[in-house]
Short mmCIF file of C-alpha atoms in Angstrom, two decimals:
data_model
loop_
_atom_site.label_atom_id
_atom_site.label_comp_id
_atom_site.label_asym_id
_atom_site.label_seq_id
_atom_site.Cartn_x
_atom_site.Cartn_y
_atom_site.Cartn_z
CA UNK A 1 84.70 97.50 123.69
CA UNK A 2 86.64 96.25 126.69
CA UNK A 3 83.67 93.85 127.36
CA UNK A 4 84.50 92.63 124.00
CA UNK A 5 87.74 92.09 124.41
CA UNK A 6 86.47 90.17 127.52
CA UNK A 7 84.30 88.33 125.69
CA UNK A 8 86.91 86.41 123.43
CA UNK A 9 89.28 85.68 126.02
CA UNK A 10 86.25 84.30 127.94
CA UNK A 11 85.30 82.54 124.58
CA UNK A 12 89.31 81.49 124.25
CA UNK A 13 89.86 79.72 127.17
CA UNK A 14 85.97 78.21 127.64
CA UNK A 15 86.83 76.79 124.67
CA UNK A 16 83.23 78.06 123.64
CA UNK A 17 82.67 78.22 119.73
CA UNK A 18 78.94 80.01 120.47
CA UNK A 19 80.57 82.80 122.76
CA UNK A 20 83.79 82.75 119.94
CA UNK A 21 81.00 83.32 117.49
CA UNK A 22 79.16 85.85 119.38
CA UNK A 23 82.49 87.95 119.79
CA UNK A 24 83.39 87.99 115.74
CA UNK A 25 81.98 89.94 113.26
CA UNK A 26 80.56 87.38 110.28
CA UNK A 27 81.97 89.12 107.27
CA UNK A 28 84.37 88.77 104.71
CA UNK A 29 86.96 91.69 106.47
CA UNK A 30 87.95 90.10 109.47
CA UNK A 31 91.13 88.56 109.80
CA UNK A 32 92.99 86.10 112.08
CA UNK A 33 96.78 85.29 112.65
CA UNK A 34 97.16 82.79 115.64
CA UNK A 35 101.00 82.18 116.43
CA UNK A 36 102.90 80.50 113.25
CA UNK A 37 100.08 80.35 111.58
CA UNK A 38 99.45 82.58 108.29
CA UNK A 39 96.49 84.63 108.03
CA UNK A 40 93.05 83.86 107.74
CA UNK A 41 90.39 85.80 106.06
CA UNK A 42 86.73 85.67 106.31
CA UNK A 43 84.26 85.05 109.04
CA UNK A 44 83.91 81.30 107.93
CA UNK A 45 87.86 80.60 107.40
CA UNK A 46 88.38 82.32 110.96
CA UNK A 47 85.86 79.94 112.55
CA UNK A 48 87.02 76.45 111.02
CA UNK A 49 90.28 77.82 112.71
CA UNK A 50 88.58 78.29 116.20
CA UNK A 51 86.78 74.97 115.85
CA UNK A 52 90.09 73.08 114.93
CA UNK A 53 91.71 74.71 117.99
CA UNK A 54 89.00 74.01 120.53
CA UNK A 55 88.91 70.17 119.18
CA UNK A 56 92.50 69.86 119.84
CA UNK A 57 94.18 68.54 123.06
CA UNK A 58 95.55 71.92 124.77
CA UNK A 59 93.61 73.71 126.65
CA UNK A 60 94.57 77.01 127.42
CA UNK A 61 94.42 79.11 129.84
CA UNK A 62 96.06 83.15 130.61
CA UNK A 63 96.73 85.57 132.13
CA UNK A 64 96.28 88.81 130.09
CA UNK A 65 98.72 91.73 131.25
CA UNK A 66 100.32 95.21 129.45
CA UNK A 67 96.93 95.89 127.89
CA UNK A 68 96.10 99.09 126.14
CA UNK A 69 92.77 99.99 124.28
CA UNK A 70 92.39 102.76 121.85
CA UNK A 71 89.26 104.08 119.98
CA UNK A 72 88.95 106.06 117.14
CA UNK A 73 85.36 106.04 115.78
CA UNK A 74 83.69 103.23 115.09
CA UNK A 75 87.03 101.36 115.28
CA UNK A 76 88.82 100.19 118.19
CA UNK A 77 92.18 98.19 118.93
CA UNK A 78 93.66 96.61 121.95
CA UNK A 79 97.47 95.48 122.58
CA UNK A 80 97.82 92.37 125.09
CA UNK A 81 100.56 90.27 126.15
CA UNK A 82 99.04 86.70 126.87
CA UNK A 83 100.84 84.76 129.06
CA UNK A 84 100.10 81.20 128.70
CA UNK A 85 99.97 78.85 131.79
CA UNK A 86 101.16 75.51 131.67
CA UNK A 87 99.75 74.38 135.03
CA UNK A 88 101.00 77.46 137.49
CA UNK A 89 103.81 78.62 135.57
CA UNK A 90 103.70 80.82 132.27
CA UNK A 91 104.72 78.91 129.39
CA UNK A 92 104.67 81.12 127.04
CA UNK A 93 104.07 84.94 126.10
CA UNK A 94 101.76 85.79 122.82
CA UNK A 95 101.33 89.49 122.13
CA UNK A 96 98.69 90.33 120.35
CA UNK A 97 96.59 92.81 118.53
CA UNK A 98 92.89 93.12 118.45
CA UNK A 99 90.18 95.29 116.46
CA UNK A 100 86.97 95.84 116.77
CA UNK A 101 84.30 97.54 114.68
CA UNK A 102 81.09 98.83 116.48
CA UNK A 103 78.43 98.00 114.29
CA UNK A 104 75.29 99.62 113.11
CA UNK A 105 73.77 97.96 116.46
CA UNK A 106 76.35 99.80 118.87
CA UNK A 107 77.81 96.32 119.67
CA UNK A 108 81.53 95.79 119.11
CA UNK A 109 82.47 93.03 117.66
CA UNK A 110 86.03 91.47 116.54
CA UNK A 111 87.58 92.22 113.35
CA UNK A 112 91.32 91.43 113.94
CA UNK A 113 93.14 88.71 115.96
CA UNK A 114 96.98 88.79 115.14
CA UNK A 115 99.09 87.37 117.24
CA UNK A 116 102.43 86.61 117.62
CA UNK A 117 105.09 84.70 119.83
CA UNK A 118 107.63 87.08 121.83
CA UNK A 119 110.60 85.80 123.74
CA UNK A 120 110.15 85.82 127.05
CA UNK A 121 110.68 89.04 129.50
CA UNK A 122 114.19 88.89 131.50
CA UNK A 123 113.22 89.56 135.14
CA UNK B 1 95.81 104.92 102.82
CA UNK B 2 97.62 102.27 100.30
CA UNK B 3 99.79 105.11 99.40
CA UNK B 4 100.91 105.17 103.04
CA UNK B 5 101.33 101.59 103.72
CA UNK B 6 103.59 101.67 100.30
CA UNK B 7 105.68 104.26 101.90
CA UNK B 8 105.99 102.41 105.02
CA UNK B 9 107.75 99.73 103.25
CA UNK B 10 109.72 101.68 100.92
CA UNK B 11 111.39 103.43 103.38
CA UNK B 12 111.72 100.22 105.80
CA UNK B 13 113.52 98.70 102.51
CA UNK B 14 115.81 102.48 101.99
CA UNK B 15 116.45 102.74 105.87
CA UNK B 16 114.58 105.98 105.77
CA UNK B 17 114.15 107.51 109.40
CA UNK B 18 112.89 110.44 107.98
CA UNK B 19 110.78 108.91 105.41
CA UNK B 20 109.57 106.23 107.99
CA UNK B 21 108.79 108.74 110.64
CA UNK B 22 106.53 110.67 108.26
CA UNK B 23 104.93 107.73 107.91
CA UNK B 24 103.61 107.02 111.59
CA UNK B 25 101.35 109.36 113.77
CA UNK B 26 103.42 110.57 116.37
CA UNK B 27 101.62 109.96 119.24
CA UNK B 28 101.40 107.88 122.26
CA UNK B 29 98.73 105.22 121.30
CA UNK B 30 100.83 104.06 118.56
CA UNK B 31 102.10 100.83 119.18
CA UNK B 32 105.06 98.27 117.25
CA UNK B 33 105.96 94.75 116.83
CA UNK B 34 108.58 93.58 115.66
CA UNK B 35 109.28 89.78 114.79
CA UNK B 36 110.30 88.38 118.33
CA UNK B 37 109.99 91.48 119.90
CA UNK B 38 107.61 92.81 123.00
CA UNK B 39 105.25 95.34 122.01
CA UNK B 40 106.58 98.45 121.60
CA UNK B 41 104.19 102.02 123.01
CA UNK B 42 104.23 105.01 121.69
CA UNK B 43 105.99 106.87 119.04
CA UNK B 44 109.09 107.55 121.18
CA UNK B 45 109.58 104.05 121.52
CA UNK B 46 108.59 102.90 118.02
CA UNK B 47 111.01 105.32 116.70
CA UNK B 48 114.01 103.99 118.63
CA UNK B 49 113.31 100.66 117.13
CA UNK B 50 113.73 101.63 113.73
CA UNK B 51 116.72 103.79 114.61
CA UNK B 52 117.89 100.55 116.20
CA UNK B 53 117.17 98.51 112.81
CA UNK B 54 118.31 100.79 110.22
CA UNK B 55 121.65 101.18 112.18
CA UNK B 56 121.90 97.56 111.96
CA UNK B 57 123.43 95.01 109.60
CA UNK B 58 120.49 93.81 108.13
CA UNK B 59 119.39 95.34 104.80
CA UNK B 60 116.11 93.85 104.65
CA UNK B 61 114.06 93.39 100.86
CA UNK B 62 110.56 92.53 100.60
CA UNK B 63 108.43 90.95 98.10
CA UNK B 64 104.59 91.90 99.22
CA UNK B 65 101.80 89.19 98.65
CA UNK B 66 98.57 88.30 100.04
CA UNK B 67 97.37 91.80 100.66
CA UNK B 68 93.71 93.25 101.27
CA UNK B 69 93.02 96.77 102.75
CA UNK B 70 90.45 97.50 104.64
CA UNK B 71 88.43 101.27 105.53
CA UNK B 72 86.28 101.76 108.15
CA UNK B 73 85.56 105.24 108.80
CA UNK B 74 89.03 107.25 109.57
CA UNK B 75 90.40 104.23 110.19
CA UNK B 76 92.43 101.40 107.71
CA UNK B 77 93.84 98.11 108.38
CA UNK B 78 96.11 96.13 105.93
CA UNK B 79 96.95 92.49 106.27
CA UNK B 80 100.27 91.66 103.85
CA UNK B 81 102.84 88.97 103.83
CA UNK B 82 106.25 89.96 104.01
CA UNK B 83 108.81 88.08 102.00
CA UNK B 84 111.54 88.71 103.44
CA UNK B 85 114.48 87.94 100.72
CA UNK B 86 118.31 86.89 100.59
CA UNK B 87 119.62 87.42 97.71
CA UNK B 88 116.60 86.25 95.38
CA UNK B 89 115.51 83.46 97.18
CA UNK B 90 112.51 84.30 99.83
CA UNK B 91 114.26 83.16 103.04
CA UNK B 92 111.11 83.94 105.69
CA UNK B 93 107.94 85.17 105.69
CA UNK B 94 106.67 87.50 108.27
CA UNK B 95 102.80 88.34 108.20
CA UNK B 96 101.77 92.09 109.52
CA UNK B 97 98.49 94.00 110.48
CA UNK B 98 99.00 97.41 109.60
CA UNK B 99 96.83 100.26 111.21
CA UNK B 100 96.23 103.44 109.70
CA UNK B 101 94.57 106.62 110.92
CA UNK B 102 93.21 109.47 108.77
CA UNK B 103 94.61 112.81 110.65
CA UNK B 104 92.74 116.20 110.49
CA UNK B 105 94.50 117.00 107.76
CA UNK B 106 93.36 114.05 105.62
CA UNK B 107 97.09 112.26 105.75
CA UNK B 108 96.60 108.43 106.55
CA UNK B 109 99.35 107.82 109.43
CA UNK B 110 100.71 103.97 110.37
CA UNK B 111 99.42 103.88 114.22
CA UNK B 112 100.43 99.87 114.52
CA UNK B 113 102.71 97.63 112.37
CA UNK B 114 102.39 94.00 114.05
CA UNK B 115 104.22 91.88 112.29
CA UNK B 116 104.43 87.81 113.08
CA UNK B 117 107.49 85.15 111.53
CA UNK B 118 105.19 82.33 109.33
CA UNK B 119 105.91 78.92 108.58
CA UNK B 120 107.04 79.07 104.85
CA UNK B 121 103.96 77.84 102.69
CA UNK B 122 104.54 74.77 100.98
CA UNK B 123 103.89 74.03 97.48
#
């Protein structure tokens, strides 16, 4: 499930809509906030979201800290702080939360992105 | 599991402590985020937060839209938009993931409320 989680920051910052796709689950469940943004439902309006994104200018890249995964069943979630480089320095801080669902196949695959700005830490 | 997300915003709307911390699994992997705010860990944590709201000068009132509910196995996840209001005009929106467990004892308890500011929709 960590791999994963891996797997879409990989997908994220290669700005790779194959690996992106690979990562999601394609039903009608899944869900995606990205920062400011309200929320998107459904495989196909969470992938017109990722293509948009990756045919835009910014390219981003993280680094991923205060992670946590949890797994109960066939369900899984991860909390991560994504801190958002603008050249060497971190621009920005998203935290966000991410679920998975393991399906019938044993893979896990990505049911909820939410994510949200957070001011940044003092020190 | 609807039943508990409806109590988790009743008694966010009341100020409940008690009713809010029957609402959440009180354990460690239960995480919090608030608008703004880093991600809060563990129900020690989570709990000071709402002490720290409801002790506040805010009385926040909601108006829910835009919600589907999800179950997979013992475990639920709501998306809902929070309309936040003043007076009785909506004066932000705030969009949430809510995580629920189902306990031993067949109770569904809030183990994440992530919660993100929106721009207002237009039209």
């Amino acid at each position: 499930m960590l791999a994963a989680n891996d797997s879409f920051y990989a997908a994220f910052e290669g700005r790779d809509m194959d690996a992106m796709s690979a990562v999601w689950e394609h039903s009608d469940r899944v869900s995606c906030v990205h920062p400011g943004w309200n929320v998107l439902r459904g495989w196909g309006a969470v992938a017109g979201s990722w293509f948009a994104l990756f045919g835009g200018p910014q390219h981003r890249q993280f680094i991923l800290t205060n992670h946590e995964a949890e797994v109960e069943g066939d369900v899984a979630w991860v909390t991560v702080d994504e801190n958002l480089l603008d050249g060497d320095q971190a621009a920005a801080t998203v935290t966000s939360l991410n679920l998975f669902a393991r399906g019938a196949d044993g893979t896990w695959r990505m049911i909820a992105h939410h994510s949200t700005p957070v001011a940044p830490t003092v020190g």
